[in-house]
Short mmCIF file of C-alpha atoms and ligand atoms in Angstrom, two decimals:
data_model
loop_
_atom_site.label_atom_id
_atom_site.label_comp_id
_atom_site.label_asym_id
_atom_site.label_seq_id
_atom_site.Cartn_x
_atom_site.Cartn_y
_atom_site.Cartn_z
CA MET A 1 6.15 -48.64 -45.29
CA ALA A 2 6.79 -44.94 -45.84
CA ASN A 3 8.47 -44.25 -49.14
CA VAL A 4 11.70 -42.92 -47.63
CA PHE A 5 14.24 -45.57 -48.59
CA ALA A 6 15.94 -45.67 -52.02
CA LYS A 7 14.93 -49.26 -52.66
CA ARG A 8 16.97 -51.83 -54.53
CA PRO A 9 15.06 -54.49 -56.45
CA VAL A 10 15.93 -57.46 -54.25
CA VAL A 11 14.30 -59.41 -51.39
CA ILE A 12 16.88 -60.66 -48.88
CA THR A 13 15.74 -63.61 -46.80
CA ARG A 14 18.82 -65.16 -45.19
CA GLY A 15 22.36 -64.35 -44.10
CA LYS A 16 25.46 -66.08 -42.75
CA GLY A 17 28.81 -64.42 -42.10
CA ALA A 18 29.53 -61.98 -44.91
CA LEU A 19 26.98 -63.57 -47.25
CA VAL A 20 23.26 -62.98 -47.76
CA TRP A 21 20.79 -64.77 -50.04
CA ASP A 22 17.73 -63.45 -51.82
CA ILE A 23 14.29 -65.00 -52.11
CA ASN A 24 15.40 -66.90 -55.23
CA GLY A 25 18.42 -68.39 -53.50
CA LYS A 26 20.93 -66.09 -55.20
CA GLU A 27 24.05 -65.41 -53.09
CA TYR A 28 25.57 -61.97 -52.46
CA ILE A 29 28.77 -60.81 -50.76
CA ASP A 30 27.49 -58.20 -48.34
CA CYS A 31 29.74 -55.15 -48.43
CA MET A 32 26.76 -53.06 -47.23
CA GLY A 33 26.72 -54.98 -43.95
CA SER A 34 23.29 -53.50 -43.11
CA TYR A 35 24.93 -50.03 -43.12
CA GLY A 36 27.61 -51.24 -40.74
CA VAL A 37 25.32 -53.11 -38.33
CA ALA A 38 26.33 -56.64 -39.39
CA LEU A 39 29.92 -56.18 -38.26
CA LEU A 40 30.18 -59.63 -36.65
CA GLY A 41 28.61 -61.28 -39.69
CA HIS A 42 24.99 -62.25 -40.18
CA SER A 43 23.39 -64.56 -37.62
CA HIS A 44 26.59 -65.00 -35.64
CA PRO A 45 26.06 -68.25 -33.65
CA LYS A 46 26.96 -66.63 -30.32
CA ILE A 47 24.44 -63.82 -30.86
CA VAL A 48 21.77 -66.33 -31.89
CA GLU A 49 22.48 -68.41 -28.80
CA ALA A 50 22.45 -65.41 -26.43
CA VAL A 51 19.23 -63.99 -27.91
CA CYS A 52 17.40 -67.36 -27.78
CA LYS A 53 18.48 -67.96 -24.19
CA GLN A 54 17.56 -64.46 -23.02
CA ALA A 55 14.23 -64.53 -24.89
CA GLU A 56 13.27 -67.55 -22.82
CA THR A 57 14.35 -65.81 -19.60
CA LEU A 58 13.29 -62.15 -19.78
CA ILE A 59 12.81 -59.91 -22.81
CA SER A 60 11.80 -56.55 -21.37
CA CYS A 61 12.57 -54.81 -18.11
CA HIS A 62 12.22 -51.04 -17.69
CA ALA A 63 15.36 -49.24 -16.56
CA SER A 64 13.61 -48.09 -13.38
CA LEU A 65 14.19 -51.70 -12.26
CA TYR A 66 17.67 -53.21 -12.07
CA ASN A 67 18.48 -56.11 -14.37
CA ASN A 68 21.44 -58.51 -14.30
CA LYS A 69 21.98 -58.56 -18.11
CA ARG A 70 21.97 -54.76 -18.28
CA THR A 71 24.54 -54.62 -15.48
CA GLU A 72 26.69 -57.26 -17.19
CA PHE A 73 26.58 -55.31 -20.45
CA LEU A 74 27.40 -51.97 -18.81
CA GLN A 75 30.39 -53.55 -17.10
CA LYS A 76 31.64 -55.05 -20.36
CA LEU A 77 31.02 -51.77 -22.16
CA VAL A 78 33.07 -49.61 -19.80
CA SER A 79 35.82 -52.22 -19.83
CA ILE A 80 36.35 -51.48 -23.55
CA THR A 81 35.53 -47.75 -23.83
CA PRO A 82 38.42 -45.27 -23.69
CA LYS A 83 39.58 -44.57 -20.13
CA GLY A 84 37.31 -42.19 -18.24
CA LEU A 85 34.22 -42.79 -20.37
CA ASN A 86 32.37 -44.81 -17.79
CA LYS A 87 28.75 -43.62 -17.55
CA ALA A 88 26.30 -44.66 -20.23
CA PHE A 89 22.77 -43.95 -21.37
CA LEU A 90 21.26 -46.75 -23.46
CA SER A 91 18.80 -46.14 -26.28
CA ASN A 92 17.84 -47.70 -29.59
CA SER A 93 19.60 -46.01 -32.50
CA GLY A 94 22.46 -43.80 -33.60
CA ALA A 95 20.28 -40.71 -33.86
CA GLU A 96 19.04 -41.24 -30.31
CA SER A 97 22.59 -41.56 -29.04
CA VAL A 98 23.30 -38.16 -30.64
CA GLU A 99 20.09 -36.60 -29.23
CA CYS A 100 21.19 -37.63 -25.78
CA ALA A 101 24.68 -36.17 -26.32
CA ILE A 102 23.22 -32.82 -27.47
CA LYS A 103 20.91 -32.57 -24.45
CA LEU A 104 23.73 -33.62 -22.14
CA ALA A 105 26.11 -30.97 -23.54
CA ARG A 106 23.52 -28.24 -23.05
CA LYS A 107 22.68 -29.43 -19.55
CA TYR A 108 26.30 -29.86 -18.43
CA THR A 109 27.59 -26.54 -19.76
CA GLY A 110 24.43 -24.46 -19.46
CA LYS A 111 25.24 -23.21 -22.97
CA PRO A 112 23.21 -23.67 -26.16
CA GLU A 113 25.52 -23.88 -29.14
CA ILE A 114 26.73 -27.04 -30.88
CA ILE A 115 29.36 -26.81 -33.60
CA ALA A 116 29.41 -29.52 -36.27
CA VAL A 117 31.07 -29.66 -39.69
CA MET A 118 29.93 -29.28 -43.26
CA GLY A 119 29.49 -32.79 -44.66
CA ALA A 120 28.63 -34.28 -41.25
CA PHE A 121 26.00 -36.95 -40.78
CA HIS A 122 24.56 -37.52 -37.32
CA GLY A 123 21.09 -38.92 -38.02
CA LYS A 124 17.67 -37.60 -38.96
CA THR A 125 15.69 -36.92 -35.76
CA MET A 126 15.29 -33.17 -35.17
CA GLY A 127 18.31 -32.62 -32.90
CA ALA A 128 20.62 -34.97 -34.79
CA LEU A 129 19.33 -33.54 -38.08
CA SER A 130 20.26 -30.05 -36.91
CA ALA A 131 23.86 -31.29 -36.71
CA THR A 132 23.65 -33.18 -40.04
CA TRP A 133 24.82 -31.08 -42.97
CA ASP A 134 23.17 -32.22 -46.22
CA LYS A 135 20.53 -29.73 -47.41
CA LYS A 136 18.35 -32.46 -48.88
CA TYR A 137 17.86 -33.92 -45.40
CA ARG A 138 17.47 -30.58 -43.61
CA GLU A 139 15.58 -28.12 -45.77
CA PRO A 140 12.14 -29.76 -45.87
CA PHE A 141 12.03 -29.75 -42.07
CA GLN A 142 12.91 -26.16 -41.17
CA PRO A 143 12.96 -24.70 -38.62
CA LEU A 144 15.40 -27.08 -37.00
CA VAL A 145 16.78 -26.86 -33.48
CA PRO A 146 18.43 -23.42 -33.03
CA GLU A 147 22.08 -22.72 -32.16
CA PHE A 148 23.74 -25.26 -34.44
CA GLU A 149 26.63 -24.04 -36.55
CA HIS A 150 28.58 -25.79 -39.30
CA VAL A 151 32.21 -25.04 -40.09
CA PRO A 152 34.38 -26.39 -42.93
CA PRO A 153 35.65 -29.89 -42.10
CA ASP A 154 39.19 -30.67 -40.96
CA ASN A 155 39.87 -26.95 -40.51
CA LEU A 156 41.11 -26.16 -37.03
CA GLU A 157 41.41 -22.45 -37.76
CA LYS A 158 37.75 -22.06 -38.76
CA LEU A 159 36.66 -24.20 -35.83
CA THR A 160 38.67 -22.05 -33.42
CA GLU A 161 37.05 -18.90 -34.82
CA ALA A 162 33.59 -20.45 -34.42
CA VAL A 163 33.93 -21.31 -30.72
CA THR A 164 32.37 -18.57 -28.57
CA ASP A 165 31.27 -18.23 -24.96
CA LYS A 166 27.92 -19.66 -26.09
CA THR A 167 29.48 -22.93 -27.29
CA ALA A 168 28.55 -26.09 -25.40
CA ALA A 169 30.22 -28.69 -27.62
CA VAL A 170 32.00 -29.59 -30.79
CA LEU A 171 30.37 -32.65 -32.40
CA LEU A 172 32.41 -34.67 -34.93
CA GLU A 173 32.64 -38.05 -36.62
CA PRO A 174 36.29 -39.19 -36.37
CA ILE A 175 35.98 -40.34 -39.99
CA ARG A 176 33.01 -38.93 -41.92
CA GLY A 177 31.07 -41.92 -43.23
CA GLU A 178 27.98 -40.76 -45.09
CA GLY A 179 29.96 -37.64 -46.05
CA GLY A 180 32.19 -39.74 -48.33
CA VAL A 181 34.48 -41.81 -46.06
CA ARG A 182 36.82 -38.93 -45.28
CA VAL A 183 39.75 -39.44 -42.94
CA PRO A 184 41.00 -36.21 -41.28
CA PRO A 185 44.64 -35.11 -41.36
CA ASP A 186 46.58 -36.56 -38.41
CA ASP A 187 46.85 -33.29 -36.49
CA PHE A 188 43.14 -32.43 -36.68
CA LEU A 189 41.51 -34.40 -33.84
CA PRO A 190 44.38 -33.80 -31.37
CA GLY A 191 44.09 -30.10 -32.25
CA VAL A 192 40.34 -30.15 -31.60
CA ARG A 193 40.90 -31.88 -28.26
CA GLU A 194 43.35 -29.14 -27.26
CA LEU A 195 40.97 -26.41 -28.38
CA CYS A 196 38.06 -27.91 -26.44
CA ASP A 197 40.20 -28.20 -23.29
CA GLU A 198 41.41 -24.62 -23.62
CA LYS A 199 37.90 -23.19 -24.13
CA SER A 200 36.12 -25.55 -21.68
CA VAL A 201 33.93 -26.89 -24.48
CA LEU A 202 32.87 -30.54 -24.63
CA LEU A 203 34.18 -32.78 -27.40
CA ILE A 204 31.48 -35.19 -28.57
CA LEU A 205 32.64 -37.88 -30.98
CA ASP A 206 29.97 -39.61 -33.03
CA GLU A 207 31.47 -43.10 -33.38
CA VAL A 208 28.23 -44.67 -34.57
CA GLN A 209 29.96 -45.88 -37.75
CA THR A 210 33.64 -45.89 -36.75
CA SER A 211 33.56 -47.94 -33.54
CA PHE A 212 33.57 -51.62 -32.55
CA GLY A 213 36.70 -52.39 -34.53
CA ARG A 214 35.39 -51.15 -37.86
CA THR A 215 38.45 -49.02 -38.64
CA GLY A 216 41.06 -51.46 -37.29
CA LYS A 217 40.97 -49.95 -33.78
CA LEU A 218 38.23 -50.53 -31.23
CA PHE A 219 37.22 -46.85 -31.52
CA GLY A 220 38.10 -44.52 -34.37
CA CYS A 221 39.48 -41.88 -31.99
CA GLU A 222 42.26 -44.30 -30.95
CA HIS A 223 43.99 -43.71 -34.30
CA TRP A 224 44.84 -40.24 -33.03
CA GLY A 225 45.11 -40.92 -29.29
CA VAL A 226 42.16 -38.63 -28.54
CA THR A 227 39.55 -39.27 -25.84
CA PRO A 228 36.30 -37.34 -26.17
CA ASP A 229 34.11 -36.20 -23.25
CA VAL A 230 31.07 -37.85 -24.76
CA MET A 231 30.90 -40.63 -27.33
CA CYS A 232 27.92 -41.78 -29.42
CA LEU A 233 27.72 -45.48 -30.34
CA ALA A 234 25.13 -47.63 -32.08
CA LYS A 235 24.97 -49.82 -35.22
CA PRO A 236 26.87 -53.09 -34.46
CA PHE A 237 27.00 -52.97 -30.66
CA ALA A 238 24.16 -55.45 -30.10
CA GLY A 239 25.12 -57.90 -32.85
CA GLY A 240 22.31 -56.64 -35.10
CA LEU A 241 19.61 -55.73 -32.59
CA PRO A 242 18.70 -52.03 -32.24
CA ILE A 243 20.87 -50.15 -29.78
CA GLY A 244 22.16 -46.65 -29.15
CA ILE A 245 24.71 -45.79 -26.48
CA THR A 246 25.82 -42.41 -25.23
CA VAL A 247 28.84 -42.87 -23.03
CA ALA A 248 30.42 -39.96 -21.15
CA LYS A 249 32.85 -38.99 -18.46
CA GLU A 250 31.17 -39.50 -15.11
CA HIS A 251 31.08 -35.84 -14.07
CA VAL A 252 29.52 -34.93 -17.44
CA MET A 253 26.80 -37.62 -17.39
CA SER A 254 26.04 -36.69 -13.78
CA ALA A 255 24.58 -33.40 -15.07
CA PHE A 256 21.43 -35.36 -15.96
CA LYS A 257 18.99 -35.56 -13.07
CA VAL A 258 16.22 -38.16 -12.67
CA GLY A 259 13.60 -37.81 -15.40
CA GLU A 260 15.56 -35.41 -17.61
CA HIS A 261 16.17 -38.08 -20.23
CA SER A 262 14.76 -41.58 -20.76
CA SER A 263 13.54 -44.18 -23.23
CA THR A 264 11.06 -47.00 -22.62
CA PHE A 265 13.37 -49.57 -24.23
CA SER A 266 16.56 -48.29 -22.53
CA GLY A 267 18.79 -51.32 -21.84
CA SER A 268 16.29 -54.09 -22.45
CA PRO A 269 17.60 -57.48 -21.26
CA LEU A 270 17.26 -59.01 -24.74
CA VAL A 271 19.36 -56.30 -26.39
CA CYS A 272 21.87 -56.32 -23.52
CA ALA A 273 22.29 -60.09 -23.78
CA ALA A 274 23.03 -59.72 -27.50
CA ALA A 275 25.42 -56.84 -26.78
CA CYS A 276 27.33 -58.90 -24.18
CA ALA A 277 27.72 -61.71 -26.71
CA ALA A 278 28.78 -59.19 -29.36
CA ILE A 279 31.61 -57.76 -27.22
CA ASP A 280 32.75 -61.29 -26.28
CA ALA A 281 32.80 -62.39 -29.94
CA LEU A 282 34.63 -59.27 -31.07
CA VAL A 283 37.38 -59.84 -28.51
CA LYS A 284 37.58 -63.66 -28.77
CA GLU A 285 37.73 -63.69 -32.56
CA LYS A 286 40.28 -60.84 -32.61
CA LEU A 287 38.17 -59.03 -35.17
CA VAL A 288 39.74 -55.61 -34.58
CA GLY A 289 43.11 -56.85 -35.84
CA ARG A 290 41.36 -58.67 -38.65
CA ALA A 291 39.71 -55.40 -39.75
CA ALA A 292 43.13 -53.73 -39.81
CA ASN A 293 44.75 -56.53 -41.83
CA LEU A 294 41.96 -57.31 -44.25
CA GLY A 295 41.17 -53.61 -44.56
CA GLY A 296 44.73 -52.99 -45.70
CA TYR A 297 44.44 -55.80 -48.24
CA PHE A 298 41.05 -54.57 -49.52
CA LYS A 299 42.33 -50.99 -49.80
CA ASP A 300 45.41 -52.09 -51.78
CA LYS A 301 43.17 -53.95 -54.21
CA LEU A 302 40.88 -50.92 -54.62
CA GLU A 303 43.96 -48.79 -55.25
CA GLU A 304 44.99 -51.19 -58.01
CA LEU A 305 41.62 -50.47 -59.64
CA GLN A 306 42.25 -46.75 -59.18
CA ALA A 307 45.57 -47.12 -61.02
CA LYS A 308 43.78 -49.01 -63.82
CA TYR A 309 40.70 -46.82 -64.41
CA LYS A 310 40.46 -43.09 -65.00
CA ILE A 311 36.92 -42.88 -63.61
CA VAL A 312 38.24 -43.85 -60.17
CA LYS A 313 39.34 -40.63 -58.49
CA GLU A 314 40.42 -41.69 -55.02
CA VAL A 315 40.39 -44.54 -52.50
CA ARG A 316 40.01 -43.62 -48.83
CA GLY A 317 39.38 -45.14 -45.41
CA LEU A 318 40.78 -47.12 -42.52
CA GLY A 319 40.30 -50.78 -41.67
CA LEU A 320 37.10 -52.14 -43.17
CA MET A 321 35.53 -48.70 -43.59
CA LEU A 322 36.51 -47.92 -47.15
CA GLY A 323 35.41 -45.53 -49.86
CA MET A 324 36.13 -45.28 -53.56
CA GLU A 325 35.34 -41.94 -55.15
CA LEU A 326 34.40 -42.02 -58.82
CA ARG A 327 34.25 -39.14 -61.23
CA TYR A 328 30.47 -39.55 -61.59
CA ASP A 329 27.30 -41.03 -60.11
CA VAL A 330 27.74 -44.52 -58.59
CA ARG A 331 24.12 -45.66 -58.79
CA ASN A 332 24.60 -47.69 -61.98
CA ILE A 333 27.67 -49.42 -60.62
CA ILE A 334 25.82 -50.34 -57.43
CA LEU A 335 22.99 -51.94 -59.43
CA LYS A 336 25.36 -53.77 -61.80
CA THR A 337 27.54 -55.18 -59.01
CA MET A 338 24.36 -56.31 -57.26
CA ASP A 339 23.38 -58.20 -60.41
CA GLN A 340 26.75 -59.94 -60.16
CA GLY A 341 26.31 -60.88 -56.50
CA VAL A 342 28.01 -58.05 -54.59
CA LEU A 343 26.14 -55.52 -52.42
CA ILE A 344 27.88 -52.14 -52.09
CA LEU A 345 26.78 -48.93 -50.36
CA ASP A 346 27.05 -45.37 -51.54
CA ALA A 347 28.22 -42.36 -49.55
CA GLY A 348 26.83 -39.40 -51.42
CA ARG A 349 26.45 -39.22 -55.20
CA ASN A 350 29.84 -40.42 -56.36
CA VAL A 351 31.42 -42.51 -53.59
CA LEU A 352 31.16 -46.29 -53.25
CA ARG A 353 31.31 -47.26 -49.58
CA PHE A 354 32.34 -50.66 -48.20
CA LEU A 355 31.25 -51.65 -44.67
CA PRO A 356 31.49 -55.46 -44.84
CA PRO A 357 31.29 -57.74 -41.81
CA LEU A 358 34.76 -58.03 -40.25
CA VAL A 359 34.50 -61.81 -40.75
CA ILE A 360 34.63 -61.36 -44.53
CA GLU A 361 37.08 -63.82 -46.12
CA LYS A 362 39.99 -62.82 -48.33
CA GLU A 363 38.45 -64.78 -51.22
CA GLN A 364 35.23 -62.80 -50.83
CA ILE A 365 37.24 -59.57 -51.07
CA ASP A 366 38.93 -60.94 -54.21
CA LYS A 367 35.55 -61.76 -55.75
CA THR A 368 34.27 -58.27 -54.88
CA ILE A 369 37.31 -56.74 -56.58
CA SER A 370 36.94 -58.88 -59.69
CA VAL A 371 33.24 -57.93 -60.01
CA LEU A 372 34.13 -54.25 -59.56
CA ASP A 373 36.93 -54.61 -62.10
CA GLU A 374 34.50 -55.92 -64.67
CA VAL A 375 31.70 -53.42 -63.92
CA ILE A 376 33.98 -50.36 -63.78
CA GLY A 377 35.77 -51.60 -66.91
CA GLU A 378 32.41 -51.72 -68.77
CA GLU A 379 31.43 -48.27 -67.48
CA GLU A 380 34.70 -46.75 -68.62
CA LYS A 381 34.33 -48.06 -72.20
C1 PLP B 401 27.97 -41.24 -37.87
C2 PLP B 401 26.51 -41.54 -37.75
N1 PLP B 401 25.81 -40.96 -36.77
C3 PLP B 401 24.49 -41.22 -36.61
C4 PLP B 401 23.83 -42.06 -37.45
C5 PLP B 401 22.36 -42.32 -37.26
O1 PLP B 401 22.16 -43.61 -36.85
P1 PLP B 401 20.69 -44.27 -36.95
O2 PLP B 401 20.41 -44.44 -38.40
O3 PLP B 401 20.84 -45.57 -36.20
O4 PLP B 401 19.75 -43.34 -36.29
C6 PLP B 401 24.52 -42.69 -38.49
C7 PLP B 401 23.84 -43.61 -39.42
O5 PLP B 401 24.30 -43.97 -40.46
C8 PLP B 401 25.90 -42.42 -38.65
O6 PLP B 401 26.63 -42.98 -39.63
#
């Protein structure tokens, strides 16, 4: 495989709920959650059942033919998306969901410019990468797609100045994930919504990381009562199978004409069957409320560590999307906690990021905290 992933020295072979095991049988609490994909827990029985059943029935079916599982999924999807977002394009990843949103914004408005924020992460394909901020991802691949501008984050004044008559859309993550788990001030997103309405600019929310209950609401934007015109979804929506979803207001999505966008795998029956089971499990197991409750508990415990150790600068996040900023590089801590059976993500150089399955148990959070306590304590010595 191409040498593009910062590898950790471990071979994972099995998973169940919030736990994974390596090739030697060692157990880990999975606070990486496959970068947020394993939201329902690993090998959720309902996903396994749905995938097995659909695999025996029909795996592939191009979107130029109708398919009952795709229809069922689309119906379930628009029953949970914010009101008015009821036309979807299905793809295979977060970056693809953003690519679709960028094309759609240009097509709908007839304007070229997309405004994103410094610190944003929207994926690494050329269009999505043009909206992503980090130089290390962008610079080797210049020239990127033209007419992308970045403004300082959470700054309505700068954003207002940046909007011109060339602007098609403002593209934002409700909470910046890769950019350090940064929650905006409460008046920011409502202010952006107002600005976009006033200037007839589309608001695209990239909810690839913040949706499906992750933050303690079904969609991150619900924390601020804001509905975008276009929303990008991916990671956990198919219970672990690859999916990307761009969902938009009907009149916006209708700007696409036949052939202007497509993907061979768009809405495959296998993925749609898994996605139906994923929505059912999320609702039936009341995982959104669980994320809010357990997230609050987890955050309190992280804040106790912050009070105890000087190297912990800040704890941030909502629900089970949490970040702990340290005063230096987190790489060592990530490797040491892994040694002790806890997998943690980073979000930039000095932020530990926690995206555990929402089925994580309180005791598993306690164990994670006690391992962190020990490892951070050693580091601070
Ligand atoms: C907010 C956001 N947008 C887009 C992406 C890209 O998703 P993918 O890696 O599935 O292409 C990510 C991935 O982490 C993300 O967090």
